[in-house]
XYZ file of C-alpha atoms in Angstrom:
527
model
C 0.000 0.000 0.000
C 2.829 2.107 0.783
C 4.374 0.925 -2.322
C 1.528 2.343 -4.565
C 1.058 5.823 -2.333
C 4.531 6.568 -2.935
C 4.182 5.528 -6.905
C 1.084 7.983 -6.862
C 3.279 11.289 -5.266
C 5.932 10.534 -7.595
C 3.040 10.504 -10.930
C 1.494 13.481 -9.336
C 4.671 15.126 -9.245
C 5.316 14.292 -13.032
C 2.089 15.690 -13.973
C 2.425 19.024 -11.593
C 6.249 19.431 -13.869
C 4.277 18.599 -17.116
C 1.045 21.195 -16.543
C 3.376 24.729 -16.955
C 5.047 23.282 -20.114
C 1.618 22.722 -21.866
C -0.202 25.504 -20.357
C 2.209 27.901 -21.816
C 2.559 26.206 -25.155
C 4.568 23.641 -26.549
C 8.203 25.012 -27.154
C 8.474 26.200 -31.018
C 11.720 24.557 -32.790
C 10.384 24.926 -36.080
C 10.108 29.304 -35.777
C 6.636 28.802 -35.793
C 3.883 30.183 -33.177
C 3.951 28.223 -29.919
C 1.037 26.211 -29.967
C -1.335 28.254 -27.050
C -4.392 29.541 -26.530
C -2.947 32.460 -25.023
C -2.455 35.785 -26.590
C 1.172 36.406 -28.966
C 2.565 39.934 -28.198
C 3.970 41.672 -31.163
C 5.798 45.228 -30.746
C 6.290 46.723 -33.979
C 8.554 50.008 -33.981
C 7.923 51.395 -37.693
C 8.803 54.457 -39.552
C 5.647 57.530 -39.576
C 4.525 57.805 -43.088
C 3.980 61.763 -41.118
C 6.652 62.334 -38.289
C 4.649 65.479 -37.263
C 1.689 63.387 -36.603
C 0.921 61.810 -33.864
C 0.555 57.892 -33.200
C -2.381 55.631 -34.272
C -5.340 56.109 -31.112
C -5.933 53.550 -28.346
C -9.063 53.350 -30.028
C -8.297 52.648 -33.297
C -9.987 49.936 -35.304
C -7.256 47.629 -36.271
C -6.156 46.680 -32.768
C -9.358 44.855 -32.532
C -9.234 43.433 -35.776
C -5.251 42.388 -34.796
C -6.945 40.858 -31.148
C -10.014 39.391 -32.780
C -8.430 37.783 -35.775
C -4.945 36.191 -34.759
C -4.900 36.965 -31.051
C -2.007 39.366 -31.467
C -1.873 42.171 -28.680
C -0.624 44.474 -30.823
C 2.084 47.451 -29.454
C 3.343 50.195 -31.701
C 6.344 52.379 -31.479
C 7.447 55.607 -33.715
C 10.815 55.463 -34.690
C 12.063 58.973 -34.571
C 12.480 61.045 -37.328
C 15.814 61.617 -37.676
C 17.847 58.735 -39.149
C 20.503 59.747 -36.929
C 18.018 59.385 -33.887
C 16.808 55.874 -35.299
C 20.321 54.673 -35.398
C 20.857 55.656 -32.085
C 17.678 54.371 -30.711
C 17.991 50.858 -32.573
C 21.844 50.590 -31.821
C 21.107 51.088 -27.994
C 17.924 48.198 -28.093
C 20.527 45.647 -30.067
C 22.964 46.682 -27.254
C 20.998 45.699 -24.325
C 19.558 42.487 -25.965
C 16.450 44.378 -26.083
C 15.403 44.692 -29.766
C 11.252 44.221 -30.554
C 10.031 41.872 -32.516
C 9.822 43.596 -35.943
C 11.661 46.966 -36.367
C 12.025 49.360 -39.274
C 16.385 49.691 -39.712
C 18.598 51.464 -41.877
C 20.575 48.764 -44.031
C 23.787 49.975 -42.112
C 22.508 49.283 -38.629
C 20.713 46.174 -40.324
C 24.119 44.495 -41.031
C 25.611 45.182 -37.966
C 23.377 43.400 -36.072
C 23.228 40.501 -38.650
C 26.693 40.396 -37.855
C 26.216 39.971 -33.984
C 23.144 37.598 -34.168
C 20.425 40.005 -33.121
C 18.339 39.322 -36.450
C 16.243 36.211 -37.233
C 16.496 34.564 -40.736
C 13.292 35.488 -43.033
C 13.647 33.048 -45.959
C 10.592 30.373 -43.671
C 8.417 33.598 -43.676
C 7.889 34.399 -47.432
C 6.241 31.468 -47.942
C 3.855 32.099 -45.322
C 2.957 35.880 -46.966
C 2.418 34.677 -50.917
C 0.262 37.866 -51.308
C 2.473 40.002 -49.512
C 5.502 38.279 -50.573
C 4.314 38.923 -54.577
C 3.604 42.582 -54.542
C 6.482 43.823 -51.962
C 9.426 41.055 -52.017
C 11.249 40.733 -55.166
C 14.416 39.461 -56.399
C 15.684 42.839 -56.018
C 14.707 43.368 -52.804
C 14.887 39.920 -51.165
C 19.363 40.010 -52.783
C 19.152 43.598 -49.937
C 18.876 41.998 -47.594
C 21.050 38.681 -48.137
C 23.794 37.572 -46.530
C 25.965 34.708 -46.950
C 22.773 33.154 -48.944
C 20.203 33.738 -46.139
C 17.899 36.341 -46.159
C 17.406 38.117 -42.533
C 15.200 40.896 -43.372
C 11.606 42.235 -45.352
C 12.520 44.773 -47.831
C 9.904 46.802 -48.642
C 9.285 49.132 -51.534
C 10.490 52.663 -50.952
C 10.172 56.370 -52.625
C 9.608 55.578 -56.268
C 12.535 54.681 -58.570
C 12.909 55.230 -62.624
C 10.389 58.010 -62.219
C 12.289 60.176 -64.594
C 12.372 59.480 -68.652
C 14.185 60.777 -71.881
C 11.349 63.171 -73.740
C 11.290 64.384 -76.667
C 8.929 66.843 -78.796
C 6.693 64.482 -81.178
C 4.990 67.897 -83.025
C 8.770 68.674 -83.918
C 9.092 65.107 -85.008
C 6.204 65.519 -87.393
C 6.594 68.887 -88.833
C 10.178 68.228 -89.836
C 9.249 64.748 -91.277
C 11.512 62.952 -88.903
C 11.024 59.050 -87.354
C 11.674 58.488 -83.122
C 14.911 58.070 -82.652
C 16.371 54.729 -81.568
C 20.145 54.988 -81.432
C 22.423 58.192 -79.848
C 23.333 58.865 -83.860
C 19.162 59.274 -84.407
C 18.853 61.449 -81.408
C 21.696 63.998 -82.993
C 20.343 64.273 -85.906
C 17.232 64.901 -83.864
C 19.551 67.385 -82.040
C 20.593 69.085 -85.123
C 16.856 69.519 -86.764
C 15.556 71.126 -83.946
C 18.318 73.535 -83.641
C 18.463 74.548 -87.078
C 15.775 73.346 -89.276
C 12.585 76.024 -87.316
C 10.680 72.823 -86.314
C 7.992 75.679 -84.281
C 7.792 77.246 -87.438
C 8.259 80.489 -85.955
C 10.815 81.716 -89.082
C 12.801 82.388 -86.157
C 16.586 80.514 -84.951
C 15.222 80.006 -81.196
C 15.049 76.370 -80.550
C 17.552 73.576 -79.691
C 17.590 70.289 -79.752
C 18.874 69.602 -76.162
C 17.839 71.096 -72.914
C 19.852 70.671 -69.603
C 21.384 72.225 -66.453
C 24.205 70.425 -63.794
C 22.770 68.630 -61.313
C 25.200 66.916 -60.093
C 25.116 64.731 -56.995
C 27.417 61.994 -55.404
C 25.413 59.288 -57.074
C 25.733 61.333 -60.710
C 29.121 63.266 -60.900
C 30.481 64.668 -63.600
C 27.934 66.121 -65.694
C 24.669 64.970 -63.283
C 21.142 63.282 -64.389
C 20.094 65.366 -67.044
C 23.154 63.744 -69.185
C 22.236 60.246 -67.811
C 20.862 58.974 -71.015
C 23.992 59.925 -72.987
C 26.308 58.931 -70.557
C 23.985 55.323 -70.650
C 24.559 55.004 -73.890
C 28.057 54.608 -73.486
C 27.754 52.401 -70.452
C 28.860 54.927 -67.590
C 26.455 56.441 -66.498
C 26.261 57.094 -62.444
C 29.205 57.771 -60.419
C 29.578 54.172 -59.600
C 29.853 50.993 -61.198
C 28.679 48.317 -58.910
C 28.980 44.980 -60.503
C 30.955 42.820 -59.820
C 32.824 42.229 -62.646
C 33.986 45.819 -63.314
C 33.407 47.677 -60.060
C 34.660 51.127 -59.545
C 34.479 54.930 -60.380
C 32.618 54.799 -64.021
C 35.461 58.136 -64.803
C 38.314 55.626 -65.427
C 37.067 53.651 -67.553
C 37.764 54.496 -71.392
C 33.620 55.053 -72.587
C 33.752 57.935 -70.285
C 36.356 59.977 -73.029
C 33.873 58.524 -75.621
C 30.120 59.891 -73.443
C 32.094 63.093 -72.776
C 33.128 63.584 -76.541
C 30.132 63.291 -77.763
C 28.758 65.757 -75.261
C 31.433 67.993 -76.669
C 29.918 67.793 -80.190
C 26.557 69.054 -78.980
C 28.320 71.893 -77.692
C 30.584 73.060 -80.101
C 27.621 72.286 -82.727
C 25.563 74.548 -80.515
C 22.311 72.013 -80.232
C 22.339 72.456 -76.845
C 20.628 75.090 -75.043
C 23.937 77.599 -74.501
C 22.333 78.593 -70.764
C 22.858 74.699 -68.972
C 25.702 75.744 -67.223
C 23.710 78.518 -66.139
C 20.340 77.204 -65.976
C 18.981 76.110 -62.159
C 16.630 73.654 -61.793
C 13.866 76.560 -62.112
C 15.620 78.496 -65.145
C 15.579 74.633 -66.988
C 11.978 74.359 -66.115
C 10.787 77.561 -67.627
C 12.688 77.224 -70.533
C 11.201 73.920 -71.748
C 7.590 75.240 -71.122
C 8.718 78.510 -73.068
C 9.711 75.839 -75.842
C 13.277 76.564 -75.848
C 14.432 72.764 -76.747
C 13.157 69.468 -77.813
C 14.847 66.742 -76.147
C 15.583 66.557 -71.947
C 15.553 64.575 -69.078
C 12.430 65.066 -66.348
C 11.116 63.780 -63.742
C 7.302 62.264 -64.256
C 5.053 65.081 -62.425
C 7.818 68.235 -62.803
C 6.629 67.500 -66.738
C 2.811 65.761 -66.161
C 1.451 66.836 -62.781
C -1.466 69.572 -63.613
C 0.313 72.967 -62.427
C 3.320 71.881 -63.897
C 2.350 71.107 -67.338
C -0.502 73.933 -67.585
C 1.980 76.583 -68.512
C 3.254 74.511 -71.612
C -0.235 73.596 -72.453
C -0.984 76.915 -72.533
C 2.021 78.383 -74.894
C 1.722 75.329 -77.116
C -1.716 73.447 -77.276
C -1.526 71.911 -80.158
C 2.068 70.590 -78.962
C 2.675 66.881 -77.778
C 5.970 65.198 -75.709
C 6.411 61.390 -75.885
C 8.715 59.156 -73.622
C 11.600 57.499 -75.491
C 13.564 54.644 -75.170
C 17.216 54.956 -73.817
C 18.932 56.133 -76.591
C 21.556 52.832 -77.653
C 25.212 53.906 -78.053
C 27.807 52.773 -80.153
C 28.737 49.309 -78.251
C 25.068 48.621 -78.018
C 24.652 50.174 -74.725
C 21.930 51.990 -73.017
C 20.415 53.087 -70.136
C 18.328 56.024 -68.597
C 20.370 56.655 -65.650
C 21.032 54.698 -62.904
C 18.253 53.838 -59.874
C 18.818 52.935 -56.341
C 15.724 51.518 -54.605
C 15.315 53.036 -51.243
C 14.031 49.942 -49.576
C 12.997 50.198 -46.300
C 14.087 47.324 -44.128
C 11.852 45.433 -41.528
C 13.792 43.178 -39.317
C 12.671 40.411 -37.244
C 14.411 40.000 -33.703
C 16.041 37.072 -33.208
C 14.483 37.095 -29.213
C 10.959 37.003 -31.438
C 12.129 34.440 -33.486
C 13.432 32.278 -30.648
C 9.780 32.979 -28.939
C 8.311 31.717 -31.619
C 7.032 34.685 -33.308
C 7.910 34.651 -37.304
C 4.635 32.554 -38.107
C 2.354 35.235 -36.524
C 4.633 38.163 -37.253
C 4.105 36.859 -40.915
C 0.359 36.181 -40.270
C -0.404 40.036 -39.429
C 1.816 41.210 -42.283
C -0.129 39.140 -44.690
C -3.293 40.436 -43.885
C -1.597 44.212 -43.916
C -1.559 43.518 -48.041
C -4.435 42.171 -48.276
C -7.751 42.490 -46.142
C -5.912 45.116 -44.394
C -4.269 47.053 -47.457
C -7.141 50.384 -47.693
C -7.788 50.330 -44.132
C -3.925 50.467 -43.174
C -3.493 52.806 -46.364
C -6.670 55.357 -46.238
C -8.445 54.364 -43.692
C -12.021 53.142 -42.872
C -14.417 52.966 -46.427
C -17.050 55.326 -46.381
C -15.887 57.607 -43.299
C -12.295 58.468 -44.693
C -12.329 57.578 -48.224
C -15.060 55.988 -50.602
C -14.077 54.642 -54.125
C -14.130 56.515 -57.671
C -15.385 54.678 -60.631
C -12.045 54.009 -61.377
C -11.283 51.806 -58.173
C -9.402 54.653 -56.588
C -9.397 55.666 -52.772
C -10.324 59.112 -53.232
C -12.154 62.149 -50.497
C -14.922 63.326 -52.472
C -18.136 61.914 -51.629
C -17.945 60.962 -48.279
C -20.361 62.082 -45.428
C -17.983 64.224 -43.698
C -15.318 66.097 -45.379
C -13.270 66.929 -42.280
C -12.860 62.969 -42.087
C -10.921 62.669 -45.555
C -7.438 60.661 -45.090
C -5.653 63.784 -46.016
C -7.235 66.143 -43.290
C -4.245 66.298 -40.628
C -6.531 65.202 -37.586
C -6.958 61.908 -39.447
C -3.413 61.368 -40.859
C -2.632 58.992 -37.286
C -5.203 56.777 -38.856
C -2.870 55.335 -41.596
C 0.797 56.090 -40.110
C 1.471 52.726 -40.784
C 0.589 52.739 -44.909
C 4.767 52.494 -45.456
C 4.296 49.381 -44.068
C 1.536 48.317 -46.567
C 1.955 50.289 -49.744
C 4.062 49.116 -52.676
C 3.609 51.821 -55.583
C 0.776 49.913 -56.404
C -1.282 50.828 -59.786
C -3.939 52.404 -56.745
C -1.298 53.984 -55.086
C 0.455 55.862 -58.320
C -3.440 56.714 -59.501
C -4.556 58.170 -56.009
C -1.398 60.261 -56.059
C -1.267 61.255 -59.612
C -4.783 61.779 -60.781
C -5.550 62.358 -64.053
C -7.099 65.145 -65.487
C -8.041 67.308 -68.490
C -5.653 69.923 -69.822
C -7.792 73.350 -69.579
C -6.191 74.583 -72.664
C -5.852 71.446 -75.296
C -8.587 69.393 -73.705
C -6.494 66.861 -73.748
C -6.092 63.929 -70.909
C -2.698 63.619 -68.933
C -1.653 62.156 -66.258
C 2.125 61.925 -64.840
C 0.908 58.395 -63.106
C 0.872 57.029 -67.133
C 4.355 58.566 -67.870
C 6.086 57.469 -64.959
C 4.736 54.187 -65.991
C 5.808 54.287 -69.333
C 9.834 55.822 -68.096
C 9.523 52.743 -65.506
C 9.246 50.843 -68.655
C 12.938 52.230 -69.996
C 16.065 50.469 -69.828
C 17.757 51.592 -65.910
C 21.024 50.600 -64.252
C 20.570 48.930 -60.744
C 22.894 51.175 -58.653
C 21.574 49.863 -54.887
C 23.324 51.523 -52.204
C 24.929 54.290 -54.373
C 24.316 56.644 -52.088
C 26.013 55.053 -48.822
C 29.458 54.851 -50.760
C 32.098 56.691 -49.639
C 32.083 60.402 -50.752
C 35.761 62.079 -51.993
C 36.916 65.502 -50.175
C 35.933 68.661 -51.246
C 39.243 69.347 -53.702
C 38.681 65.809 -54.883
C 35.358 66.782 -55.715
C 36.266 69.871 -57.183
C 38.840 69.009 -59.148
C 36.565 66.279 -60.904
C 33.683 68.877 -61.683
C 35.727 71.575 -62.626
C 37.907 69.175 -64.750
C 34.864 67.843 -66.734
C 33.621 71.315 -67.625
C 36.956 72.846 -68.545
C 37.223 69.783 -71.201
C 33.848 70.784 -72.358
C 34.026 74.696 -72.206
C 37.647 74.347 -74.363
C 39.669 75.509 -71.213
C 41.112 72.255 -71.547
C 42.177 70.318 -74.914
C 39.703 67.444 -75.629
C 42.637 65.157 -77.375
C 43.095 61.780 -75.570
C 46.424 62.312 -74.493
C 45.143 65.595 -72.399
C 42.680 63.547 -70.687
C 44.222 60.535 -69.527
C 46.857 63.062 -68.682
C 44.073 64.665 -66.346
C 42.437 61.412 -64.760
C 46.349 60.082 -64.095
C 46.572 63.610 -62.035
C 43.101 63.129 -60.236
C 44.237 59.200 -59.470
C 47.749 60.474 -57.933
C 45.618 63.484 -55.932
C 43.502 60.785 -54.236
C 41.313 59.641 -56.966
C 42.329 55.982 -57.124
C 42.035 55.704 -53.298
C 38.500 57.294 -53.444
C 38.244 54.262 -55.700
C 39.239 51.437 -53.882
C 38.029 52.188 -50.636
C 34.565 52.669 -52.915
C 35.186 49.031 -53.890
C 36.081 47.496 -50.997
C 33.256 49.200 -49.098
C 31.094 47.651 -51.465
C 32.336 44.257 -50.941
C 32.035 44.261 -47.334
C 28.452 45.555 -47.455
C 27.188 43.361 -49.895
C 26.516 46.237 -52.779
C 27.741 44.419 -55.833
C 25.717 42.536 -57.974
């Protein structure tokens, strides 16, 4: 009797070990939710689509939904504002162990904690998003945030990309009987016509075929984006080449003498507008609407969006541009300019992953881009935002005006759309609507032409603007040198120039170079 009393203690026992194991869920080894009844906390610290707002209310609708439907007690954080601040903020969290479970990082900060096993591996979660993991994850994106073969974080669409084309006159093309131009040759001769041929019919020599001003950046030295597609068409365009097979500063390699030759042509030829080294962004503007030149580089609304274009419609109704392709060069090259997608980087704690969070993490970020995708984006239907005929979110028509997504008292309502919207076919439509020209009656919209110069041929140029920068004489000496050879300060012959880069090389060009390329190595830029 003893015997079996003692035998019962020791199975109670057993069982009073066994009860906090199961009541708390069975441990996760697979990254999975833990199996539980129990409620999965999720703290999110994202990036405010509007810093100056405030936070989402304790109120708001989609913390119920969150409880209701997957049993997520949702917490939310605002990153600050300043990437600086983030840094700091995110750097301290990793420091103390004390990251949440999904965070907004800059790719930097991202690889540094990679690096000291504060991140989770993502490639389990895409399979569990195949919505999400179609319109926000691709190739691109997915190779951002790789390492070693493993993927360890979400990289979702930024700022648009390739939102700036080649355009050129098509009423010029027409009244001087010539055909789009495909090669840099056609687009001349193109040059040339509209320069000297009167293709506005005026009887007056006021045109030219090429329109332009510096804007040069770290990303674009040299001559800056408005030459992009001629420097593409010679295969250097961008300060950087980043693959892997030829990586380094795009100067030394011998196309550049070629690109900036044929940029001398146009200017000794005179088809291009004699101001660009004068012209500011605002001088370059007005001249193209004044129809000073036929052929430049914009960005989709500058040219499209309604104010912008009105003051061309209205000097030249019966005038029309179209977008052309990148222009192809002698070797068969071409390219519009080079992009850099500013993805914005969600990471997944490795302390969530370890909990057992990716499969519920994943579960709310599925239903962000799809059941949740308007309500996260514009809010609730028929309070904030009804639909046009078109399928568009849009303000007019609901039942209270001073509830529209874009009033400022409701903007908390949809701080977390950067974490939903993709540059979707809604998204471009809602923020470029189309319209009707009040002078031409004709329709535009600059959502259709930044979908056509997305079309173009681009060079991928990812992290271009995290590589190291040169010092100001550097700099200098590589702006001013470019001009002088254009201006005729300098001699044009090949034996002047390579005489010139061999001097920027020895001044600290060819370090600026391979510290460039072994930065990019070590932060996984080439591709």
């Amino acid at each position: 009797m003893k015997q079996m009393v003692k035998k019962l203690v020791a199975l109670l026992l057993v069982f009073a070990l066994l009860i906090p194991v199961f009541a708390g869920g069975r441990k996760d080894t697979t990254g999975t939710a833990a199996v539980s009844n129990a409620p999965v906390d999720i703290e999110i610290w994202y990036g405010a689509a509007a810093s100056e707002a405030g936070p989402p209310p304790a109120d708001w609708e989609v913390y119920k939904i969150v409880k209701d439907k997957f049993n997520i007690n949702l917490t939310l954080t605002a990153l600050p504002s300043s990437q600086d601040d983030q840094n700091v903020k995110i750097n301290a969290a990793g420091a103390a162990d004390a990251l949440p479970d999904l965070f907004m990082v800059e790719r930097d900060v991202w690889l540094r904690l990679v690096q000291q096993g504060l991140v989770a591996e993502v490639d389990d979660m895409y399979p569990m998003m195949p919505v999400r993991s179609k319109t926000h994850y691709t190739e691109e994106s997915v190779a951002n945030t790789t390492v070693d073969g493993v993927s360890y974080g979400l990289a979702d669409p930024g700022s648009l990309t390739k939102n700036e084309g080649l355009l050129i006159r098509k009423d010029w093309l027409d009244k001087l009987g010539l055909a789009v131009p495909k090669t840099l040759d056609d687009l001349y001769n193109c040059m040339y016509a509209f320069t000297y041929n009167d293709p506005d019919g005026n009887g007056r020599n006021d045109t030219y075929g090429f329109g332009a001003y510096l804007e040069v950046s770290s990303v674009k030295e040299g001559l800056g984006s408005r030459f992009e597609p001629i420097m593409g068409a010679f295969g250097v365009c961008g300060t950087w080449d980043l693959t892997k097979a030829n990586a380094g500063l795009n100067l030394f390699k011998p196309e550049y003498f070629d690109a900036i030759t044929f940029v001398k042509k146009m200017v000794d030829n005179g088809v291009i507008d004699p101001n660009w080294t004068a012209y500011k962004k605002d001088d370059f503007r007005a001249a193209w609407k004044q129809g000073k030149f036929g052929i430049m580089r914009e960005q989709n609304a500058a040219f499209a969006a309604q104010a912008n274009y009105k003051p061309f419609d209205d000097n030249f109704p019966e005038a029309s541009w179209i977008v052309l392709d990148a222009p192809v060069g002698p070797a068969g090259k071409s390219s519009i300019g080079v992009y850099a997608n500013a993805f914005r980087i969600y990471a997944v704690s490795q302390t969530a992953a370890d909990a057992g969070k990716k499969a519920k993490i994943a579960e709310l970020l599925e239903w962000m881009a799809t059941d949740g995708y308007y309500l996260l984006g514009w809010g609730q239907e028929g309070v904030n935002f009804v639909f046009s005929e078109e399928g568009v979110p849009t303000e007019k028509g609901i039942p209270d005006p001073s509830k529209g997504f874009s009033k400022s008292e409701m903007i908390p309502l949809t701080q977390l759309k950067n974490l939903v919207f993709y540059n979707s076919e809604v998204e471009i439509a809602a923020r470029y609507p189309a319209y009707i020209t009040a002078t031409s009656q004709k329709r535009m919209s600059a959502g259709d032409v930044l979908a056509e110069m997305e079309t173009k041929q681009w060079t991928p140029n990812n992290g271009n603007g995290t590589m190291p920068s040169p010092n100001a004489d550097l700099k200098r000496f590589y702006e001013q040198g470019v001009l002088e050879f254009l201006n005729g300060t300098r001699n044009l012959t090949k034996a002047d120039w390579d005489a010139w880069v061999a001097e920027f090389k020895n001044i600290g060009g060819q370090a600026w170079n391979d510290n460039g390329v072994a930065y990019a190595k070590e932060h996984s830029l080439l591709y």
